[in-house]
Amino acid sequence: MFFRFDCRHPGVVFTKATSDQKEEKAVQLLKDTNVWPPREHPPVVPPPGLDHTRQKYLFEKIRDFCSTEESKEIVCPKPALVVEDAVSSSNEDEASHPKRGRHQ
């Protein structure tokens, strides 16, 4: 199926079954030629990005498979420190290093 648009016929697409076919069929795309779709773009929806667990996995497990430092920084950058991660890591430090008594 071949098709073309023509600026002299807005809202219409011209179609034909093969490229060498002479006759074209005009198909009206708009139900009402007096009502046009909006010209402005829809609002941009920013992607949420990867969660911290996935960023950490990529950095720790996948980074070594990147061939250049530049690709490592693009594909597997060091994840930003998340508050929960900082809290859990300080709890791990306390568990692995028991508190010593205070000297008075």
mmCIF file of N, CA, C and O in Angstrom:
data_model
loop_
_atom_site.group_PDB
_atom_site.id
_atom_site.type_symbol
_atom_site.label_atom_id
_atom_site.label_comp_id
_atom_site.label_asym_id
_atom_site.label_seq_id
_atom_site.Cartn_x
_atom_site.Cartn_y
_atom_site.Cartn_z
ATOM 1 N N MET A 1 0.854 -1.170 0.000
ATOM 2 C CA MET A 1 0.000 0.000 0.000
ATOM 3 C C MET A 1 0.904 1.238 0.000
ATOM 4 O O MET A 1 1.834 1.331 0.782
ATOM 5 N N PHE A 2 0.647 2.146 -0.877
ATOM 6 C CA PHE A 2 1.392 3.397 -0.978
ATOM 7 C C PHE A 2 0.449 4.538 -0.634
ATOM 8 O O PHE A 2 -0.748 4.475 -0.962
ATOM 9 N N PHE A 3 0.976 5.560 -0.006
ATOM 10 C CA PHE A 3 0.134 6.697 0.333
ATOM 11 C C PHE A 3 0.938 7.983 0.250
ATOM 12 O O PHE A 3 2.163 7.980 0.287
ATOM 13 N N ARG A 4 0.218 9.079 0.122
ATOM 14 C CA ARG A 4 0.853 10.398 0.103
ATOM 15 C C ARG A 4 -0.109 11.427 0.675
ATOM 16 O O ARG A 4 -1.323 11.215 0.705
ATOM 17 N N PHE A 5 0.445 12.528 1.139
ATOM 18 C CA PHE A 5 -0.329 13.656 1.626
ATOM 19 C C PHE A 5 -0.064 14.833 0.698
ATOM 20 O O PHE A 5 0.974 14.912 0.046
ATOM 21 N N ASP A 6 -1.002 15.767 0.658
ATOM 22 C CA ASP A 6 -0.855 16.947 -0.186
ATOM 23 C C ASP A 6 -1.324 18.159 0.618
ATOM 24 O O ASP A 6 -2.448 18.161 1.147
ATOM 25 N N CYS A 7 -0.484 19.191 0.697
ATOM 26 C CA CYS A 7 -0.816 20.376 1.495
ATOM 27 C C CYS A 7 -2.034 21.118 0.931
ATOM 28 O O CYS A 7 -2.687 21.877 1.639
ATOM 29 N N ARG A 8 -2.360 20.896 -0.327
ATOM 30 C CA ARG A 8 -3.544 21.534 -0.917
ATOM 31 C C ARG A 8 -4.837 20.838 -0.503
ATOM 32 O O ARG A 8 -5.931 21.356 -0.727
ATOM 33 N N HIS A 9 -4.699 19.655 0.124
ATOM 34 C CA HIS A 9 -5.860 18.872 0.575
ATOM 35 C C HIS A 9 -5.631 18.441 2.030
ATOM 36 O O HIS A 9 -5.384 17.262 2.303
ATOM 37 N N PRO A 10 -5.697 19.394 2.964
ATOM 38 C CA PRO A 10 -5.452 19.025 4.369
ATOM 39 C C PRO A 10 -6.511 18.057 4.887
ATOM 40 O O PRO A 10 -7.686 18.159 4.557
ATOM 41 N N GLY A 11 -6.049 17.095 5.687
ATOM 42 C CA GLY A 11 -6.961 16.109 6.258
ATOM 43 C C GLY A 11 -7.293 14.953 5.334
ATOM 44 O O GLY A 11 -8.136 14.121 5.654
ATOM 45 N N VAL A 12 -6.611 14.883 4.190
ATOM 46 C CA VAL A 12 -6.878 13.818 3.207
ATOM 47 C C VAL A 12 -5.580 13.064 2.935
ATOM 48 O O VAL A 12 -4.513 13.659 2.820
ATOM 49 N N VAL A 13 -5.685 11.733 2.838
ATOM 50 C CA VAL A 13 -4.549 10.914 2.424
ATOM 51 C C VAL A 13 -4.945 10.221 1.121
ATOM 52 O O VAL A 13 -6.078 9.774 0.960
ATOM 53 N N PHE A 14 -4.009 10.198 0.183
ATOM 54 C CA PHE A 14 -4.241 9.557 -1.114
ATOM 55 C C PHE A 14 -3.520 8.207 -1.102
ATOM 56 O O PHE A 14 -2.339 8.131 -0.774
ATOM 57 N N THR A 15 -4.245 7.158 -1.451
ATOM 58 C CA THR A 15 -3.677 5.806 -1.389
ATOM 59 C C THR A 15 -3.802 5.098 -2.738
ATOM 60 O O THR A 15 -4.672 5.413 -3.549
ATOM 61 N N LYS A 16 -2.898 4.124 -2.930
ATOM 62 C CA LYS A 16 -3.001 3.206 -4.067
ATOM 63 C C LYS A 16 -2.302 1.905 -3.677
ATOM 64 O O LYS A 16 -1.421 1.889 -2.824
ATOM 65 N N ALA A 17 -2.707 0.828 -4.298
ATOM 66 C CA ALA A 17 -2.229 -0.498 -3.918
ATOM 67 C C ALA A 17 -0.780 -0.739 -4.322
ATOM 68 O O ALA A 17 -0.008 -1.343 -3.588
ATOM 69 N N THR A 18 -0.377 -0.254 -5.520
ATOM 70 C CA THR A 18 0.997 -0.433 -5.990
ATOM 71 C C THR A 18 1.543 0.906 -6.480
ATOM 72 O O THR A 18 0.784 1.814 -6.838
ATOM 73 N N SER A 19 2.852 1.001 -6.543
ATOM 74 C CA SER A 19 3.470 2.265 -6.939
ATOM 75 C C SER A 19 3.206 2.625 -8.399
ATOM 76 O O SER A 19 3.159 3.799 -8.753
ATOM 77 N N ASP A 20 2.997 1.623 -9.245
ATOM 78 C CA ASP A 20 2.768 1.918 -10.661
ATOM 79 C C ASP A 20 1.284 2.063 -11.020
ATOM 80 O O ASP A 20 0.941 2.333 -12.159
ATOM 81 N N GLN A 21 0.429 1.908 -10.042
ATOM 82 C CA GLN A 21 -1.004 2.071 -10.267
ATOM 83 C C GLN A 21 -1.311 3.555 -10.513
ATOM 84 O O GLN A 21 -0.790 4.432 -9.826
ATOM 85 N N LYS A 22 -2.141 3.853 -11.501
ATOM 86 C CA LYS A 22 -2.456 5.241 -11.862
ATOM 87 C C LYS A 22 -3.501 5.859 -10.930
ATOM 88 O O LYS A 22 -3.383 6.997 -10.523
ATOM 89 N N GLU A 23 -4.539 5.109 -10.646
ATOM 90 C CA GLU A 23 -5.646 5.664 -9.863
ATOM 91 C C GLU A 23 -5.334 5.676 -8.372
ATOM 92 O O GLU A 23 -4.819 4.709 -7.826
ATOM 93 N N GLU A 24 -5.672 6.806 -7.750
ATOM 94 C CA GLU A 24 -5.525 6.956 -6.309
ATOM 95 C C GLU A 24 -6.905 7.057 -5.679
ATOM 96 O O GLU A 24 -7.856 7.514 -6.301
ATOM 97 N N LYS A 25 -6.978 6.631 -4.445
ATOM 98 C CA LYS A 25 -8.211 6.766 -3.684
ATOM 99 C C LYS A 25 -7.957 7.814 -2.605
ATOM 100 O O LYS A 25 -6.960 7.747 -1.869
ATOM 101 N N ALA A 26 -8.829 8.812 -2.490
ATOM 102 C CA ALA A 26 -8.710 9.848 -1.465
ATOM 103 C C ALA A 26 -9.493 9.410 -0.230
ATOM 104 O O ALA A 26 -10.662 9.035 -0.327
ATOM 105 N N VAL A 27 -8.833 9.443 0.932
ATOM 106 C CA VAL A 27 -9.479 9.055 2.182
ATOM 107 C C VAL A 27 -9.462 10.256 3.119
ATOM 108 O O VAL A 27 -8.404 10.820 3.419
ATOM 109 N N GLN A 28 -10.650 10.667 3.562
ATOM 110 C CA GLN A 28 -10.778 11.786 4.493
ATOM 111 C C GLN A 28 -10.432 11.289 5.898
ATOM 112 O O GLN A 28 -11.049 10.366 6.401
ATOM 113 N N LEU A 29 -9.414 11.887 6.521
ATOM 114 C CA LEU A 29 -8.980 11.457 7.848
ATOM 115 C C LEU A 29 -9.792 12.102 8.968
ATOM 116 O O LEU A 29 -9.956 11.512 10.034
ATOM 117 N N LEU A 30 -10.280 13.300 8.729
ATOM 118 C CA LEU A 30 -11.023 14.027 9.758
ATOM 119 C C LEU A 30 -12.522 13.805 9.587
ATOM 120 O O LEU A 30 -13.043 13.864 8.475
ATOM 121 N N LYS A 31 -13.219 13.568 10.696
ATOM 122 C CA LYS A 31 -14.676 13.412 10.627
ATOM 123 C C LYS A 31 -15.329 14.731 10.233
ATOM 124 O O LYS A 31 -16.275 14.761 9.460
ATOM 125 N N ASP A 32 -14.793 15.810 10.799
ATOM 126 C CA ASP A 32 -15.321 17.140 10.506
ATOM 127 C C ASP A 32 -14.153 18.014 10.075
ATOM 128 O O ASP A 32 -13.244 18.284 10.858
ATOM 129 N N THR A 33 -14.136 18.461 8.838
ATOM 130 C CA THR A 33 -13.015 19.260 8.319
ATOM 131 C C THR A 33 -12.959 20.653 8.928
ATOM 132 O O THR A 33 -11.983 21.370 8.734
ATOM 133 N N ASN A 34 -14.001 21.055 9.659
ATOM 134 C CA ASN A 34 -13.993 22.357 10.335
ATOM 135 C C ASN A 34 -13.358 22.282 11.721
ATOM 136 O O ASN A 34 -13.083 23.307 12.336
ATOM 137 N N VAL A 35 -13.174 21.081 12.226
ATOM 138 C CA VAL A 35 -12.572 20.890 13.553
ATOM 139 C C VAL A 35 -11.202 20.251 13.368
ATOM 140 O O VAL A 35 -11.090 19.129 12.879
ATOM 141 N N TRP A 36 -10.154 20.998 13.768
ATOM 142 C CA TRP A 36 -8.782 20.531 13.607
ATOM 143 C C TRP A 36 -8.207 20.100 14.941
ATOM 144 O O TRP A 36 -8.538 20.676 15.986
ATOM 145 N N PRO A 37 -7.323 19.097 14.944
ATOM 146 C CA PRO A 37 -6.665 18.704 16.194
ATOM 147 C C PRO A 37 -5.769 19.848 16.691
ATOM 148 O O PRO A 37 -5.338 20.695 15.898
ATOM 149 N N PRO A 38 -5.488 19.895 17.984
ATOM 150 C CA PRO A 38 -4.636 20.968 18.512
ATOM 151 C C PRO A 38 -3.231 20.906 17.906
ATOM 152 O O PRO A 38 -2.712 19.838 17.613
ATOM 153 N N ARG A 39 -2.624 22.070 17.727
ATOM 154 C CA ARG A 39 -1.286 22.147 17.140
ATOM 155 C C ARG A 39 -0.186 22.072 18.185
ATOM 156 O O ARG A 39 0.959 21.808 17.857
ATOM 157 N N GLU A 40 -0.494 22.355 19.427
ATOM 158 C CA GLU A 40 0.556 22.319 20.450
ATOM 159 C C GLU A 40 0.857 20.875 20.844
ATOM 160 O O GLU A 40 0.011 19.990 20.733
ATOM 161 N N HIS A 41 2.073 20.676 21.288
ATOM 162 C CA HIS A 41 2.508 19.347 21.705
ATOM 163 C C HIS A 41 1.939 19.012 23.072
ATOM 164 O O HIS A 41 1.702 19.913 23.881
ATOM 165 N N PRO A 42 1.738 17.745 23.357
ATOM 166 C CA PRO A 42 1.295 17.371 24.706
ATOM 167 C C PRO A 42 2.412 17.675 25.701
ATOM 168 O O PRO A 42 3.579 17.798 25.324
ATOM 169 N N PRO A 43 2.079 17.787 26.987
ATOM 170 C CA PRO A 43 3.126 18.083 27.972
ATOM 171 C C PRO A 43 4.147 16.950 28.057
ATOM 172 O O PRO A 43 3.814 15.773 27.864
ATOM 173 N N VAL A 44 5.367 17.328 28.340
ATOM 174 C CA VAL A 44 6.441 16.344 28.470
ATOM 175 C C VAL A 44 6.285 15.629 29.816
ATOM 176 O O VAL A 44 6.113 16.273 30.854
ATOM 177 N N VAL A 45 6.342 14.306 29.775
ATOM 178 C CA VAL A 45 6.281 13.503 30.989
ATOM 179 C C VAL A 45 7.683 12.955 31.226
ATOM 180 O O VAL A 45 8.141 12.077 30.489
ATOM 181 N N PRO A 46 8.386 13.481 32.237
ATOM 182 C CA PRO A 46 9.753 13.009 32.456
ATOM 183 C C PRO A 46 9.758 11.563 32.957
ATOM 184 O O PRO A 46 8.907 11.182 33.769
ATOM 185 N N PRO A 47 10.688 10.752 32.479
ATOM 186 C CA PRO A 47 10.747 9.363 32.947
ATOM 187 C C PRO A 47 11.190 9.327 34.407
ATOM 188 O O PRO A 47 11.981 10.173 34.844
ATOM 189 N N PRO A 48 10.701 8.364 35.181
ATOM 190 C CA PRO A 48 11.027 8.324 36.603
ATOM 191 C C PRO A 48 12.478 7.935 36.894
ATOM 192 O O PRO A 48 12.998 8.236 37.948
ATOM 193 N N GLY A 49 13.135 7.298 35.954
ATOM 194 C CA GLY A 49 14.510 6.863 36.202
ATOM 195 C C GLY A 49 14.539 5.549 36.976
ATOM 196 O O GLY A 49 13.506 4.983 37.318
ATOM 197 N N LEU A 50 15.739 5.082 37.238
ATOM 198 C CA LEU A 50 15.908 3.806 37.935
ATOM 199 C C LEU A 50 15.877 4.020 39.440
ATOM 200 O O LEU A 50 16.391 5.020 39.937
ATOM 201 N N ASP A 51 15.304 3.053 40.156
ATOM 202 C CA ASP A 51 15.327 3.171 41.609
ATOM 203 C C ASP A 51 16.740 2.896 42.125
ATOM 204 O O ASP A 51 17.611 2.407 41.400
ATOM 205 N N HIS A 52 16.976 3.226 43.376
ATOM 206 C CA HIS A 52 18.329 3.135 43.929
ATOM 207 C C HIS A 52 18.868 1.706 43.907
ATOM 208 O O HIS A 52 20.051 1.482 43.614
ATOM 209 N N THR A 53 18.009 0.724 44.142
ATOM 210 C CA THR A 53 18.449 -0.677 44.140
ATOM 211 C C THR A 53 18.992 -1.071 42.768
ATOM 212 O O THR A 53 20.039 -1.714 42.663
ATOM 213 N N ARG A 54 18.304 -0.651 41.714
ATOM 214 C CA ARG A 54 18.742 -0.984 40.360
ATOM 215 C C ARG A 54 20.034 -0.248 40.012
ATOM 216 O O ARG A 54 20.938 -0.805 39.402
ATOM 217 N N GLN A 55 20.132 1.031 40.399
ATOM 218 C CA GLN A 55 21.356 1.793 40.162
ATOM 219 C C GLN A 55 22.550 1.126 40.847
ATOM 220 O O GLN A 55 23.624 1.003 40.263
ATOM 221 N N LYS A 56 22.336 0.686 42.074
ATOM 222 C CA LYS A 56 23.402 0.044 42.846
ATOM 223 C C LYS A 56 23.825 -1.267 42.175
ATOM 224 O O LYS A 56 25.012 -1.567 42.064
ATOM 225 N N TYR A 57 22.841 -2.059 41.722
ATOM 226 C CA TYR A 57 23.127 -3.318 41.035
ATOM 227 C C TYR A 57 23.966 -3.065 39.775
ATOM 228 O O TYR A 57 24.978 -3.735 39.557
ATOM 229 N N LEU A 58 23.555 -2.109 38.958
ATOM 230 C CA LEU A 58 24.298 -1.810 37.735
ATOM 231 C C LEU A 58 25.725 -1.379 38.055
ATOM 232 O O LEU A 58 26.681 -1.811 37.412
ATOM 233 N N PHE A 59 25.871 -0.535 39.066
ATOM 234 C CA PHE A 59 27.197 -0.035 39.435
ATOM 235 C C PHE A 59 28.099 -1.159 39.952
ATOM 236 O O PHE A 59 29.259 -1.274 39.569
ATOM 237 N N GLU A 60 27.549 -2.017 40.806
ATOM 238 C CA GLU A 60 28.360 -3.060 41.444
ATOM 239 C C GLU A 60 28.576 -4.293 40.573
ATOM 240 O O GLU A 60 29.633 -4.916 40.641
ATOM 241 N N LYS A 61 27.592 -4.665 39.761
ATOM 242 C CA LYS A 61 27.656 -5.944 39.037
ATOM 243 C C LYS A 61 27.905 -5.817 37.531
ATOM 244 O O LYS A 61 28.460 -6.719 36.926
ATOM 245 N N ILE A 62 27.482 -4.752 36.914
ATOM 246 C CA ILE A 62 27.521 -4.637 35.457
ATOM 247 C C ILE A 62 28.625 -3.711 34.968
ATOM 248 O O ILE A 62 29.155 -3.871 33.878
ATOM 249 N N ARG A 63 29.034 -2.757 35.770
ATOM 250 C CA ARG A 63 30.007 -1.731 35.370
ATOM 251 C C ARG A 63 31.282 -2.325 34.778
ATOM 252 O O ARG A 63 31.823 -1.802 33.807
ATOM 253 N N ASP A 64 31.768 -3.419 35.324
ATOM 254 C CA ASP A 64 33.006 -4.038 34.846
ATOM 255 C C ASP A 64 32.910 -4.532 33.397
ATOM 256 O O ASP A 64 33.923 -4.702 32.729
ATOM 257 N N PHE A 65 31.698 -4.761 32.917
ATOM 258 C CA PHE A 65 31.519 -5.248 31.552
ATOM 259 C C PHE A 65 31.516 -4.125 30.506
ATOM 260 O O PHE A 65 31.521 -4.398 29.315
ATOM 261 N N CYS A 66 31.501 -2.883 30.942
ATOM 262 C CA CYS A 66 31.570 -1.746 30.011
ATOM 263 C C CYS A 66 33.011 -1.595 29.549
ATOM 264 O O CYS A 66 33.944 -1.687 30.338
ATOM 265 N N SER A 67 33.190 -1.314 28.276
ATOM 266 C CA SER A 67 34.541 -1.316 27.707
ATOM 267 C C SER A 67 35.334 -0.043 27.979
ATOM 268 O O SER A 67 36.561 -0.092 28.042
ATOM 269 N N THR A 68 34.676 1.096 28.127
ATOM 270 C CA THR A 68 35.415 2.342 28.350
ATOM 271 C C THR A 68 34.901 3.047 29.592
ATOM 272 O O THR A 68 33.779 2.796 30.042
ATOM 273 N N GLU A 69 35.715 3.945 30.119
ATOM 274 C CA GLU A 69 35.289 4.725 31.283
ATOM 275 C C GLU A 69 34.068 5.576 30.941
ATOM 276 O O GLU A 69 33.178 5.745 31.761
ATOM 277 N N GLU A 70 34.050 6.101 29.712
ATOM 278 C CA GLU A 70 32.915 6.922 29.296
ATOM 279 C C GLU A 70 31.624 6.111 29.307
ATOM 280 O O GLU A 70 30.598 6.564 29.812
ATOM 281 N N SER A 71 31.668 4.887 28.776
ATOM 282 C CA SER A 71 30.460 4.056 28.765
ATOM 283 C C SER A 71 30.067 3.644 30.180
ATOM 284 O O SER A 71 28.886 3.533 30.491
ATOM 285 N N LYS A 72 31.042 3.450 31.052
ATOM 286 C CA LYS A 72 30.735 3.129 32.453
ATOM 287 C C LYS A 72 29.954 4.261 33.105
ATOM 288 O O LYS A 72 28.995 4.027 33.835
ATOM 289 N N GLU A 73 30.371 5.499 32.826
ATOM 290 C CA GLU A 73 29.700 6.652 33.420
ATOM 291 C C GLU A 73 28.308 6.880 32.833
ATOM 292 O O GLU A 73 27.438 7.414 33.515
ATOM 293 N N ILE A 74 28.099 6.449 31.606
ATOM 294 C CA ILE A 74 26.783 6.611 30.981
ATOM 295 C C ILE A 74 25.833 5.508 31.431
ATOM 296 O O ILE A 74 24.700 5.761 31.826
ATOM 297 N N VAL A 75 26.300 4.262 31.391
ATOM 298 C CA VAL A 75 25.445 3.110 31.659
ATOM 299 C C VAL A 75 25.303 2.812 33.151
ATOM 300 O O VAL A 75 24.218 2.488 33.628
ATOM 301 N N CYS A 76 26.402 2.928 33.888
ATOM 302 C CA CYS A 76 26.425 2.507 35.295
ATOM 303 C C CYS A 76 27.093 3.550 36.189
ATOM 304 O O CYS A 76 28.084 3.242 36.853
ATOM 305 N N PRO A 77 26.587 4.781 36.239
ATOM 306 C CA PRO A 77 27.234 5.767 37.104
ATOM 307 C C PRO A 77 27.051 5.393 38.570
ATOM 308 O O PRO A 77 26.171 4.600 38.919
ATOM 309 N N LYS A 78 27.901 5.953 39.408
ATOM 310 C CA LYS A 78 27.779 5.709 40.843
ATOM 311 C C LYS A 78 26.431 6.250 41.302
ATOM 312 O O LYS A 78 26.074 7.384 41.006
ATOM 313 N N PRO A 79 25.634 5.421 42.005
ATOM 314 C CA PRO A 79 24.307 5.886 42.430
ATOM 315 C C PRO A 79 24.429 6.980 43.489
ATOM 316 O O PRO A 79 25.368 6.999 44.287
ATOM 317 N N ALA A 80 23.464 7.872 43.459
ATOM 318 C CA ALA A 80 23.412 8.919 44.475
ATOM 319 C C ALA A 80 23.056 8.272 45.808
ATOM 320 O O ALA A 80 22.288 7.304 45.857
ATOM 321 N N LEU A 81 23.614 8.776 46.878
ATOM 322 C CA LEU A 81 23.347 8.236 48.209
ATOM 323 C C LEU A 81 21.915 8.542 48.586
ATOM 324 O O LEU A 81 21.459 9.684 48.501
ATOM 325 N N VAL A 82 21.185 7.530 48.987
ATOM 326 C CA VAL A 82 19.797 7.689 49.409
ATOM 327 C C VAL A 82 19.767 7.642 50.916
ATOM 328 O O VAL A 82 20.522 6.904 51.546
ATOM 329 N N VAL A 83 18.874 8.409 51.529
ATOM 330 C CA VAL A 83 18.815 8.505 52.992
ATOM 331 C C VAL A 83 18.667 7.141 53.628
ATOM 332 O O VAL A 83 19.372 6.812 54.577
ATOM 333 N N GLU A 84 17.778 6.285 53.110
ATOM 334 C CA GLU A 84 17.581 4.958 53.686
ATOM 335 C C GLU A 84 18.873 4.145 53.633
ATOM 336 O O GLU A 84 19.192 3.410 54.540
ATOM 337 N N ASP A 85 19.624 4.284 52.528
ATOM 338 C CA ASP A 85 20.869 3.545 52.367
ATOM 339 C C ASP A 85 21.882 4.013 53.405
ATOM 340 O O ASP A 85 22.587 3.215 54.006
ATOM 341 N N ALA A 86 21.939 5.312 53.639
ATOM 342 C CA ALA A 86 22.873 5.851 54.620
ATOM 343 C C ALA A 86 22.514 5.368 56.014
ATOM 344 O O ALA A 86 23.380 4.999 56.808
ATOM 345 N N VAL A 87 21.214 5.319 56.329
ATOM 346 C CA VAL A 87 20.767 4.857 57.642
ATOM 347 C C VAL A 87 21.081 3.379 57.811
ATOM 348 O O VAL A 87 21.611 2.957 58.823
ATOM 349 N N SER A 88 20.776 2.552 56.802
ATOM 350 C CA SER A 88 21.030 1.114 56.914
ATOM 351 C C SER A 88 22.524 0.842 57.016
ATOM 352 O O SER A 88 22.955 -0.042 57.729
ATOM 353 N N SER A 89 23.348 1.627 56.305
ATOM 354 C CA SER A 89 24.780 1.399 56.366
ATOM 355 C C SER A 89 25.328 1.807 57.729
ATOM 356 O O SER A 89 26.201 1.160 58.272
ATOM 357 N N SER A 90 24.778 2.855 58.354
ATOM 358 C CA SER A 90 25.251 3.232 59.692
ATOM 359 C C SER A 90 24.806 2.197 60.714
ATOM 360 O O SER A 90 25.518 1.895 61.661
ATOM 361 N N ASN A 91 23.625 1.586 60.516
ATOM 362 C CA ASN A 91 23.179 0.511 61.408
ATOM 363 C C ASN A 91 24.075 -0.712 61.269
ATOM 364 O O ASN A 91 24.379 -1.383 62.246
ATOM 365 N N GLU A 92 24.504 -1.012 60.033
ATOM 366 C CA GLU A 92 25.406 -2.137 59.814
ATOM 367 C C GLU A 92 26.749 -1.880 60.490
ATOM 368 O O GLU A 92 27.340 -2.775 61.076
ATOM 369 N N ASP A 93 27.232 -0.645 60.413
ATOM 370 C CA ASP A 93 28.500 -0.292 61.054
ATOM 371 C C ASP A 93 28.406 -0.487 62.562
ATOM 372 O O ASP A 93 29.314 -1.015 63.194
ATOM 373 N N GLU A 94 27.292 -0.059 63.159
ATOM 374 C CA GLU A 94 27.114 -0.205 64.601
ATOM 375 C C GLU A 94 27.047 -1.675 64.996
ATOM 376 O O GLU A 94 27.588 -2.078 66.008
ATOM 377 N N ALA A 95 26.399 -2.495 64.156
ATOM 378 C CA ALA A 95 26.282 -3.922 64.461
ATOM 379 C C ALA A 95 27.633 -4.619 64.351
ATOM 380 O O ALA A 95 27.942 -5.508 65.136
ATOM 381 N N SER A 96 28.454 -4.217 63.401
ATOM 382 C CA SER A 96 29.738 -4.876 63.220
ATOM 383 C C SER A 96 30.808 -4.348 64.171
ATOM 384 O O SER A 96 31.805 -5.003 64.397
ATOM 385 N N HIS A 97 30.602 -3.164 64.724
ATOM 386 C CA HIS A 97 31.537 -2.575 65.670
ATOM 387 C C HIS A 97 30.783 -2.243 66.961
ATOM 388 O O HIS A 97 30.180 -1.198 67.075
ATOM 389 N N PRO A 98 30.816 -3.162 67.944
ATOM 390 C CA PRO A 98 30.083 -2.894 69.179
ATOM 391 C C PRO A 98 30.610 -1.636 69.864
ATOM 392 O O PRO A 98 31.784 -1.305 69.760
ATOM 393 N N LYS A 99 29.693 -0.949 70.540
ATOM 394 C CA LYS A 99 30.076 0.290 71.220
ATOM 395 C C LYS A 99 30.964 -0.030 72.408
ATOM 396 O O LYS A 99 30.753 -0.997 73.129
ATOM 397 N N ARG A 100 31.941 0.788 72.591
ATOM 398 C CA ARG A 100 32.842 0.632 73.729
ATOM 399 C C ARG A 100 32.334 1.492 74.873
ATOM 400 O O ARG A 100 31.707 2.512 74.657
ATOM 401 N N GLY A 101 32.649 1.079 76.049
ATOM 402 C CA GLY A 101 32.248 1.860 77.223
ATOM 403 C C GLY A 101 32.983 3.183 77.259
ATOM 404 O O GLY A 101 34.112 3.292 76.782
ATOM 405 N N ARG A 102 32.356 4.183 77.863
ATOM 406 C CA ARG A 102 32.974 5.506 77.956
ATOM 407 C C ARG A 102 33.962 5.521 79.110
ATOM 408 O O ARG A 102 33.750 4.937 80.147
ATOM 409 N N HIS A 103 35.029 6.255 78.891
ATOM 410 C CA HIS A 103 35.995 6.445 79.973
ATOM 411 C C HIS A 103 35.562 7.663 80.752
ATOM 412 O O HIS A 103 35.278 8.706 80.217
ATOM 413 N N GLN A 104 35.536 7.491 82.081
ATOM 414 C CA GLN A 104 35.143 8.623 82.908
ATOM 415 C C GLN A 104 36.262 9.133 83.741
ATOM 416 O O GLN A 104 37.147 8.585 84.155
#
